């Protein structure tokens, strides 16, 4: 290896020296011939140079041609060496089948373990949401509380619905802010079907949910501004592509069909694309319902107008030229102010002052919300280090 490095580094300089010596030899021979014909040495030298032409250009052309030939020979030699090495390795392994089987199995174990753990880390910790321009998304609230719900004092980790609607209207940092919250247990029946109802995994979302995420409908339509109107005025649902195939046999006629959810009639208006699995890592909602449908599917409870009831996480899309730091400053200023403005009593307003605005988390939302990310970060990193060490030991043993 050292000889090869030395040769590569000094080959061109050595080649130029040899060609210069060769050219000088030809010039000297021509000069000698002219002196023998009666010219003086000085005149013979000048005449020889004039007849020979541009010595520098000739030297450069010779060096270039020689280097091209050398590279071609090296490529052919490298291919020949590689072929010979491969044939020799195959013959050696065939003669030692037992060793070959153990080596391959051992390497497969080490590589497979690393691949599996890295795949898990990628899915849980690294992968961004499969939506356009995910880097412009910002999460508002504690992204680990994907199923959180609170009914009492104001909290910095979850948002009441009224705070969300006010923040969405007043925000200057975001082009759009959507809300997502836990849905109750859903019991769905289709038509007059008898027997056990279906229990799809659901999510309550704002009308601009799909617009902020820039997720189009696979068939039908997604939600619009009408889904943010009066409570119960738009009883519609969007279902996932997987649920559409599994529960409805990919029937395109599902659009416009009315199903019964928790006793309320709901019309299916759209199906999401196959690649969209929601904004929560590790959870795949099968049905999205407008937040304003809450009074119909959870009767006798007020989740919308009561500021004590917090159950929403927010995801905003930054305006062009706006940074996360600017969005954080705006949200941490606006939310406490809104909580005080909408406080139903003096005690609630005092509770707002008990948490610092900095406790309202405003972070990169490109990876969505996740309860498992913070819980399993250290165990996954430890496991990755362990399987990487295992692969090193395997390689050392095989070597």
mmCIF file of C-alpha atoms in Angstrom, residues 2-18 67:
data_model
loop_
_atom_site.group_PDB
_atom_site.id
_atom_site.type_symbol
_atom_site.label_atom_id
_atom_site.label_comp_id
_atom_site.label_asym_id
_atom_site.label_seq_id
_atom_site.Cartn_x
_atom_site.Cartn_y
_atom_site.Cartn_z
ATOM 1 C CA UNK A 2 2.833 2.432 0.853
ATOM 2 C CA UNK A 3 4.535 1.657 -2.462
ATOM 3 C CA UNK A 4 1.267 2.396 -4.306
ATOM 4 C CA UNK A 5 0.783 5.711 -2.493
ATOM 5 C CA UNK A 6 4.408 6.661 -3.181
ATOM 6 C CA UNK A 7 4.048 5.752 -6.852
ATOM 7 C CA UNK A 8 0.798 7.719 -7.264
ATOM 8 C CA UNK A 9 2.271 10.768 -5.608
ATOM 9 C CA UNK A 10 5.551 10.974 -7.531
ATOM 10 C CA UNK A 11 4.760 9.189 -10.829
ATOM 11 C CA UNK A 12 3.847 12.367 -12.747
ATOM 12 C CA UNK A 13 6.980 14.234 -11.612
ATOM 13 C CA UNK A 14 9.184 11.299 -12.537
ATOM 14 C CA UNK A 15 7.484 10.932 -15.928
ATOM 15 C CA UNK A 16 7.940 14.625 -16.751
ATOM 16 C CA UNK A 17 11.629 14.341 -15.900
ATOM 17 C CA UNK A 18 12.101 11.344 -18.189
ATOM 18 C CA UNK A 67 -0.908 9.029 -18.104
#
